[in-house]
Coordinates of C-alpha atoms in Angstrom, one line a residue:
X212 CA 16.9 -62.9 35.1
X213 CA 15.1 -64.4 38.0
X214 CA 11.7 -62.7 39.7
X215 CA 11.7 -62.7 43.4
X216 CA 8.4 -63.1 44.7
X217 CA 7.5 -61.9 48.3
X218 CA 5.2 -64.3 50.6
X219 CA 4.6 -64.8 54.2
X220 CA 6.5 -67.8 55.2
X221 CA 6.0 -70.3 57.9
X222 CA 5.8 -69.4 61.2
X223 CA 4.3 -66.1 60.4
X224 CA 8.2 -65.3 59.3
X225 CA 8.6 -62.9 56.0
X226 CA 10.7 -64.5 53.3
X227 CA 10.9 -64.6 49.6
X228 CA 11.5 -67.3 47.3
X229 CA 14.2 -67.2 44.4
X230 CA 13.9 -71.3 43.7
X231 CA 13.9 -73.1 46.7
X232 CA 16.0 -70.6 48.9
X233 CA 14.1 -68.6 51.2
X234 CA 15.3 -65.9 53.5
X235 CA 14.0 -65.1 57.2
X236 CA 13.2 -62.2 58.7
X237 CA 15.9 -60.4 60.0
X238 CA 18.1 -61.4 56.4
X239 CA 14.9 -59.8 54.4
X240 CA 15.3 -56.4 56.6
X241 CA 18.8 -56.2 55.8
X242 CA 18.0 -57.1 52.3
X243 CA 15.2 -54.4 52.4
X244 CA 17.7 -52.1 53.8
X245 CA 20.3 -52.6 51.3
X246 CA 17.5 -52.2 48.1
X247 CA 16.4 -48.5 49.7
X248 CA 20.4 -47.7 49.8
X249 CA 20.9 -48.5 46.2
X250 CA 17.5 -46.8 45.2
X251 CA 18.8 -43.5 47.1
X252 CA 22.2 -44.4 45.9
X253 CA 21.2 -44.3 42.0
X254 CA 18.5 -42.1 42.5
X255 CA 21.7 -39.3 43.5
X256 CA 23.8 -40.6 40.5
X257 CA 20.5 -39.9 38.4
X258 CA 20.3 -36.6 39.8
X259 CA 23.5 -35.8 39.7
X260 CA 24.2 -36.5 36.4
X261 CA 20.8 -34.8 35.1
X262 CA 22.0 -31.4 37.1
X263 CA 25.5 -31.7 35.5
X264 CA 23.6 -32.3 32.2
X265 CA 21.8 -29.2 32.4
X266 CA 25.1 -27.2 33.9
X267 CA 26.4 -28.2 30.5
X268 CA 23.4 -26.9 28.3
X269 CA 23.8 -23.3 30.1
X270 CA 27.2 -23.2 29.5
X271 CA 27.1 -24.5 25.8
X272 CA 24.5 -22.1 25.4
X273 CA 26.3 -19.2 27.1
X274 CA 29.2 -20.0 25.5
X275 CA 26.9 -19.6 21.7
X276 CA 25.6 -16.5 23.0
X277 CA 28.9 -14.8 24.0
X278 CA 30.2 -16.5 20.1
X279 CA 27.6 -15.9 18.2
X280 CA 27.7 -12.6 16.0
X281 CA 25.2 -9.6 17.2
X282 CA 25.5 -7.6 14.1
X283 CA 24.4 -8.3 10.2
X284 CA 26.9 -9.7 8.3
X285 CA 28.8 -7.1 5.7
X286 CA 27.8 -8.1 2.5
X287 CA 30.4 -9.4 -0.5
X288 CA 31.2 -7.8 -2.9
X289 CA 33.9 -9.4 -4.9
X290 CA 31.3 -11.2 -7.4
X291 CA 32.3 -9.5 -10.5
X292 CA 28.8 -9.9 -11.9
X293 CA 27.6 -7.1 -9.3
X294 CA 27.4 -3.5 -11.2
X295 CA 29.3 -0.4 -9.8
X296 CA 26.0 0.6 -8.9
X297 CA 24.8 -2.5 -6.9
X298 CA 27.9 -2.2 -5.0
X299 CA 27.0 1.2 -4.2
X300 CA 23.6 0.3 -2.8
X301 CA 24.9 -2.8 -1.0
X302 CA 27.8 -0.3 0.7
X303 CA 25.1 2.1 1.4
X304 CA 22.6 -0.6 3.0
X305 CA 25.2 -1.8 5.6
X306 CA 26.4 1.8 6.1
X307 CA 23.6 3.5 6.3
X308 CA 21.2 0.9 7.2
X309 CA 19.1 2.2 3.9
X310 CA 19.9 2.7 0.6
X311 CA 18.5 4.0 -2.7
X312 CA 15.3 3.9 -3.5
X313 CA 14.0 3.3 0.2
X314 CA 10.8 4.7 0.7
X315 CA 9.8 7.3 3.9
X316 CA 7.1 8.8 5.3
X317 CA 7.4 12.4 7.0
X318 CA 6.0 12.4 10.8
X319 CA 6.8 16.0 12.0
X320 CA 3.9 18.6 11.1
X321 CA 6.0 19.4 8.6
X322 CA 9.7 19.4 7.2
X323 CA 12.0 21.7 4.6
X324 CA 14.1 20.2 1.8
X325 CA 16.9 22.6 0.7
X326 CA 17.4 23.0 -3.0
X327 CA 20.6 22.6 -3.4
X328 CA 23.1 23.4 -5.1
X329 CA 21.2 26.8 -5.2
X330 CA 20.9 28.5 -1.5
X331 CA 18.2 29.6 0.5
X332 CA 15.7 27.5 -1.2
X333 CA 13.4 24.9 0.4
X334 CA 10.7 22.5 -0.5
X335 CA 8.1 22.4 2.3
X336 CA 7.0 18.7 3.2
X337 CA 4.3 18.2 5.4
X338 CA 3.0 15.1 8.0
X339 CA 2.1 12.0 6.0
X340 CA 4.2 13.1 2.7
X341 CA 5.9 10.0 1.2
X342 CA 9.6 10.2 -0.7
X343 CA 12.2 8.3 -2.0
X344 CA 15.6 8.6 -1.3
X345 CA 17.7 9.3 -4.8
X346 CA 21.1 10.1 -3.8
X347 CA 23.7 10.6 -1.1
X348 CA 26.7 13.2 -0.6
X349 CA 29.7 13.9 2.1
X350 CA 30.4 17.2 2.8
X351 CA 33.0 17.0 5.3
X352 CA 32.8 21.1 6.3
X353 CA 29.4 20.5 7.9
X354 CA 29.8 20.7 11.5
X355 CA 26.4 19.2 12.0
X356 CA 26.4 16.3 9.7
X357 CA 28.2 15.5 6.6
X358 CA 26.1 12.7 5.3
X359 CA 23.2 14.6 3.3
X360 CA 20.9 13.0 1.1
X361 CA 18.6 13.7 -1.4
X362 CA 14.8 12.7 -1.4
X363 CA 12.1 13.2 -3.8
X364 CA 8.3 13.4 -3.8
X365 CA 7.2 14.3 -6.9
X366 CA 9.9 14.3 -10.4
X367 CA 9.8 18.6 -9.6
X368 CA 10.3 18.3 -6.2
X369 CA 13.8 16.9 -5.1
X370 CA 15.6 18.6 -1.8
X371 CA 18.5 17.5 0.6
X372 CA 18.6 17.1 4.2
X373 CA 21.0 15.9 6.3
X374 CA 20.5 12.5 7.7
X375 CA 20.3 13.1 11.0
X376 CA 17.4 15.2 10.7
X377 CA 16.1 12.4 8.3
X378 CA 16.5 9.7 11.2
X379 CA 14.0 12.2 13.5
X380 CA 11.7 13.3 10.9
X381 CA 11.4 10.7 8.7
X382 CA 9.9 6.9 9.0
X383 CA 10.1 4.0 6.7
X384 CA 6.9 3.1 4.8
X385 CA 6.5 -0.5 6.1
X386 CA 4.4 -1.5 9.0
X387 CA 6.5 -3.2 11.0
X388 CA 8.6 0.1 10.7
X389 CA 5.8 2.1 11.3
X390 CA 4.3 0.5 14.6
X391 CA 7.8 0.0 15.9
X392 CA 8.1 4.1 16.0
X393 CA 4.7 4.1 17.2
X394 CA 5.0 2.0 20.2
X395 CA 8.3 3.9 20.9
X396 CA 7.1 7.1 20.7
X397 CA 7.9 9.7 23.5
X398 CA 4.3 10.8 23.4
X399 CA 2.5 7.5 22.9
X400 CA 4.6 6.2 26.0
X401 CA 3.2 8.9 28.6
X402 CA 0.2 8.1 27.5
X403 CA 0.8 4.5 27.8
X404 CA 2.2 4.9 31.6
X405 CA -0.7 7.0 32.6
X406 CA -3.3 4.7 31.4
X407 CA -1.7 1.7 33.0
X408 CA -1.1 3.5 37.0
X409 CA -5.1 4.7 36.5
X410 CA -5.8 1.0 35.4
X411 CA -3.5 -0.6 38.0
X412 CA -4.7 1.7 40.8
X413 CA -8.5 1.3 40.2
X414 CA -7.6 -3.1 40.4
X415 CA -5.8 -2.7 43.1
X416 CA -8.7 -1.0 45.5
X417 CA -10.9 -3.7 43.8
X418 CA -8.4 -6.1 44.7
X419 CA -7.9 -5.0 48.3
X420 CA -12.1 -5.8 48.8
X421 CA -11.7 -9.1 47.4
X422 CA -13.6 -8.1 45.0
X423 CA -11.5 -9.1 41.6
X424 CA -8.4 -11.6 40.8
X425 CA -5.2 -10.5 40.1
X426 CA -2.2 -11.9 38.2
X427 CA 0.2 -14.2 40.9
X428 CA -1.6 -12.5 44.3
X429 CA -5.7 -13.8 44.1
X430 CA -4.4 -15.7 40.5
X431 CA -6.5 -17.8 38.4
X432 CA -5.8 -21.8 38.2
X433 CA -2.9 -21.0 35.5
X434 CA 0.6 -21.1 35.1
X435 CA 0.4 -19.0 31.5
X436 CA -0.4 -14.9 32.7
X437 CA 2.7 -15.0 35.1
X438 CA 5.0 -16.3 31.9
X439 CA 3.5 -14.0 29.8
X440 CA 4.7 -11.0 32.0
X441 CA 8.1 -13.0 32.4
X442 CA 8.2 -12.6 28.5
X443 CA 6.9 -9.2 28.5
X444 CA 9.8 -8.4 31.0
X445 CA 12.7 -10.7 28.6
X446 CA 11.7 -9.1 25.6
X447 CA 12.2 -5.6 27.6
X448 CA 15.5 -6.4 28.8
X449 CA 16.3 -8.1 25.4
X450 CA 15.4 -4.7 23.0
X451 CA 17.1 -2.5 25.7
X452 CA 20.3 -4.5 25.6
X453 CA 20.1 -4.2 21.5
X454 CA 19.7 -0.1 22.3
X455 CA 22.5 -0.3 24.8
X456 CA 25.0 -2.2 23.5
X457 CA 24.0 -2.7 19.7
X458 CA 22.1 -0.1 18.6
X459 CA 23.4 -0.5 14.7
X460 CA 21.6 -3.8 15.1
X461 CA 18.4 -2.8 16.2
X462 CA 18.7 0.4 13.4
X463 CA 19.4 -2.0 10.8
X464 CA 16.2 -3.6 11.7
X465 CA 14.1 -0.8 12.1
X466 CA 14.8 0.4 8.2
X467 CA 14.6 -3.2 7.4
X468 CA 12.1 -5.4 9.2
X469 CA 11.1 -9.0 9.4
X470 CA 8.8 -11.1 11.0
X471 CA 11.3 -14.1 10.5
X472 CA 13.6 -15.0 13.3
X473 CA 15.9 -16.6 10.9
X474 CA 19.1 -15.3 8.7
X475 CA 19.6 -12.4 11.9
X476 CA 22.1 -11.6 14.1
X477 CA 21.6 -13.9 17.3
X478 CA 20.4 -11.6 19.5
X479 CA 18.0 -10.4 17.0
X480 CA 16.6 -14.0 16.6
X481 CA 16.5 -14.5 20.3
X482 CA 14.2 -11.2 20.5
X483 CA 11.9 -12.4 17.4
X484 CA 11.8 -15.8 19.2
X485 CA 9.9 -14.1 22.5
X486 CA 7.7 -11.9 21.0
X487 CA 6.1 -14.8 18.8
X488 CA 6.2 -16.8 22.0
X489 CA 4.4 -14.2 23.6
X490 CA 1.8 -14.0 21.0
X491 CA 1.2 -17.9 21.9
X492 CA 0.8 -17.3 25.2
X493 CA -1.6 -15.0 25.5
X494 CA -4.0 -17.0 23.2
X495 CA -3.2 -20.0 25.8
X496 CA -3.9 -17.1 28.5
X497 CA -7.7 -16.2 26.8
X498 CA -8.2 -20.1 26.8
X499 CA -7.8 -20.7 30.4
X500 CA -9.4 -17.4 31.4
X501 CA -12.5 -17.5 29.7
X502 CA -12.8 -21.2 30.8
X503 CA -12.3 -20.2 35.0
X504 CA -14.1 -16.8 35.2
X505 CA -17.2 -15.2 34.1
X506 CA -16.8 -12.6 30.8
X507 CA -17.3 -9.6 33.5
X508 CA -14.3 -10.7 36.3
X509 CA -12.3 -11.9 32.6
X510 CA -12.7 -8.4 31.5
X511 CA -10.9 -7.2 34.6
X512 CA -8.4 -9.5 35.0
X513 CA -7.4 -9.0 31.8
X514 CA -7.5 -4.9 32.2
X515 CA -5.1 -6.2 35.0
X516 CA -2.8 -8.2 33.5
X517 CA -1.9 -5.9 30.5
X518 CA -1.2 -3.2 33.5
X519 CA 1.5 -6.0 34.9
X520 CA 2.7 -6.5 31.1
X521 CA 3.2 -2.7 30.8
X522 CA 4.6 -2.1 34.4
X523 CA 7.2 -4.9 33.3
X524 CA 7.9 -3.1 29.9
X525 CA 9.1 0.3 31.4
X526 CA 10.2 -1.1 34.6
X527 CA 12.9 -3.5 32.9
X528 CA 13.3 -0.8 30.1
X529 CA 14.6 1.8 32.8
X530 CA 16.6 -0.9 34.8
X531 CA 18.2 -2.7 32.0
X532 CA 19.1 1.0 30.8
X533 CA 20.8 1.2 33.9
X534 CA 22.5 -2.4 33.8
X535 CA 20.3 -3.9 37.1
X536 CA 17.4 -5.0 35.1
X537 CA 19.7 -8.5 34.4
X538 CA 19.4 -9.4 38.5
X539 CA 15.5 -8.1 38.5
X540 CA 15.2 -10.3 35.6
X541 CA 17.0 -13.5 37.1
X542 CA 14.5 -13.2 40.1
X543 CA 11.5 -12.7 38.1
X544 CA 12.3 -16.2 36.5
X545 CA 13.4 -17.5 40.0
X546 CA 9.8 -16.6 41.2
X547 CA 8.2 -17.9 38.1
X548 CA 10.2 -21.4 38.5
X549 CA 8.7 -21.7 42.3
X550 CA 5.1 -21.0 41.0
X551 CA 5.7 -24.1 38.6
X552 CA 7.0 -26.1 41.2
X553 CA 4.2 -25.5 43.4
X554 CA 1.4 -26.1 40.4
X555 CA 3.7 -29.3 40.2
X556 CA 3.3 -30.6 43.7
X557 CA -0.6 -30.3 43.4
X558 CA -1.3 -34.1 41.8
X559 CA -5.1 -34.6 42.3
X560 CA -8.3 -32.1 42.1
X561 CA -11.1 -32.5 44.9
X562 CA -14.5 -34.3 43.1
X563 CA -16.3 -32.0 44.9
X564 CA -15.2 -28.6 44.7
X565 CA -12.7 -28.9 42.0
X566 CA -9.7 -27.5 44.3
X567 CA -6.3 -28.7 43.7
X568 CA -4.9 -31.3 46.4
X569 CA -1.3 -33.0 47.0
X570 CA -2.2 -36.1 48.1
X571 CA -5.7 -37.6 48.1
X572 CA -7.7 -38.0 51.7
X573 CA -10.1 -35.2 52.9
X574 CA -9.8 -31.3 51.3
X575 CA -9.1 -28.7 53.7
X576 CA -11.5 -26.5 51.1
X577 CA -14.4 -28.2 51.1
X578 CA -14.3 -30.9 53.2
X579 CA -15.0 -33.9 50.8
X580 CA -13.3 -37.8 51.0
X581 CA -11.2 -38.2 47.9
X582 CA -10.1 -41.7 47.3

């Protein structure tokens, strides 16, 4: 492979070399003309092929979404080694979503065990009590329910309750368990709303005086509080589908919790995946704040920006409930892409005032010569 190297040639001509040949100057404009063709011409190919590339990463990852399993996986139980009892328990766990010996924790002020099979005899249980469950019936004449099971707090006190009334009164010991019904508490959720409107009204008055920044309108110099209300607003949409369309799933989980977003239903793993990502983020949101503002305007932007994370939360809750929270959700991510592309465009920072700039010359901000 030859180099072509460009000259002036005689008679104030432009040529180029390539040996001994040389080319005047109305050959090297057609030549010129012919390499910007090609560039354009390769530079489409390039571009076409990377957007058909990606075309076939959504669809191969639609098609593993629409594939993939949402539900746990029924355990076997043809290994001969298992016991009767095992098999029980296993049957139970998929079932039921619990099984023997799973521990609970009473969260109504307080709860009645019946003492059967003798009538009209309770054990009272009261908020905070702890049991275990010990054994499970059918009785198929109960209107109400006709799963009942038995729990125990103490070896003297033993009482059945039908599981329905279990599922509202009762919790699973295990924190994960425990701060999932927490967060979704009815209660804890007003409180949660009301907080956030007096938090958001109060930043936006301050806002209006130019007073304090807010997340995307009078934003800091950072891509990472916009994404992390994008993930607030995913994960939203994501648990809501779960409640909507798989709630066995999302039960399964509650009685049995992990932090792992491995060995669970897709859908599962996909939620797991976000909130870990959003944990991430918001230490990469602390870093950049902390380095931009001073700890009095970080304070506020950050009583702001867990407003926005909470506004997304019920808002996409609600919408997603009501099967719109999908398009509020694709235009959330459309509006986050743009904000990229914009951070993008902005290659150079002035030396003088630190302001971002496109190209480098004179900055509208402040003024300054950048070269």
């Amino acid at each position: 492979m030859k180099t072509i190297f460009y000259h002036r040639g005689r008679g104030g001509h432009r040529g180029y070399s390539e040996g001994s040949i040389f080319t005047h100057a109305s050959d090297a404009d057609r030549l010129n003309v012919r390499q910007k063709k090609c560039r354009k011409f390769f530079s489409f190919l390039f571009l076409s092929s990377a957007s058909s590339v990606v075309k076939n990463v959504m669809n191969l990852l639609l098609c593993l979404f629409l594939l993939s399993s949402c539900y746990y996986k029924a355990p076997l139980l043809d290994s001969e080694e298992l016991s009767e009892k095992t098999k029980d328990s296993l049957t139970y766990l998929y079932e039921r979503h619990y099984t023997w010996d799973t521990n609970l924790e009473v969260v109504d002020d307080s709860i009645a065990l019946e003492r059967l099979p003798i009538k009209d005899t309770f054990i009272q249980l009261n908020k905070g009590d702890k049991v275990v469950v010990a054994e499970f019936a059918i009785h198929p004449a109960d209107s109400v329910d006709s799963v009942w099971v038995k729990l125990a707090h103490t070896q003297d006190e033993q009482g059945w309750i039908r599981e329905v009334d279990l599922k509202r009164s009762f919790v699973p010991t295990d924190s994960i368990s425990q701060a999932i019904h927490l967060f979704s508490d009815t209660h804890a959720s007003y409180f949660v709303v009301i907080f956030a409107l007096f938090v958001g009204v109060y930043l936006l008055r301050a806002f209006r005086k130019k007073q304090l920044q807010m997340v995307y309108f009078n934003d800091i110099d950072s891509i990472y509080p916009l994404f992390l209300c994008l993930l607030m607003a995913f994960s939203a949409t994501i648990y809501e589908s779960m409640q909507v369309f798989v709630p066995e799933t999302w039960e399964h989980f509650y009685f049995n919790p992990t932090l792992s977003p491995f060995k669970v239903p897709f859908i599962l793993s996909v939620f797991l995946f976000s909130i870990w990502l959003f944990l991430i983020v918001a230490l990469a949101v602390l870093d950049d704040l902390f380095r931009q503002l001073t700890p009095a305007a970080a304070i506020f932007y950050l009583l702001g920006l867990m407003s926005c994370c909470i506004f997304c939360y019920f808002f996409f809750i609600l919408m997603t409930h009501i099967y719109i929270g999908y398009l509020f959700l694709i235009f959330f991510i459309l509006v986050f892409t743009k904000k990229v592309y914009r951070n993008i465009g902005y290659k150079y920072r002035c030396g003088h005032c630190g302001e971002k700039l496109k190209e480098k010359g004179i900055c509208p901000y402040c003024g300054a010569i950048n070269e």
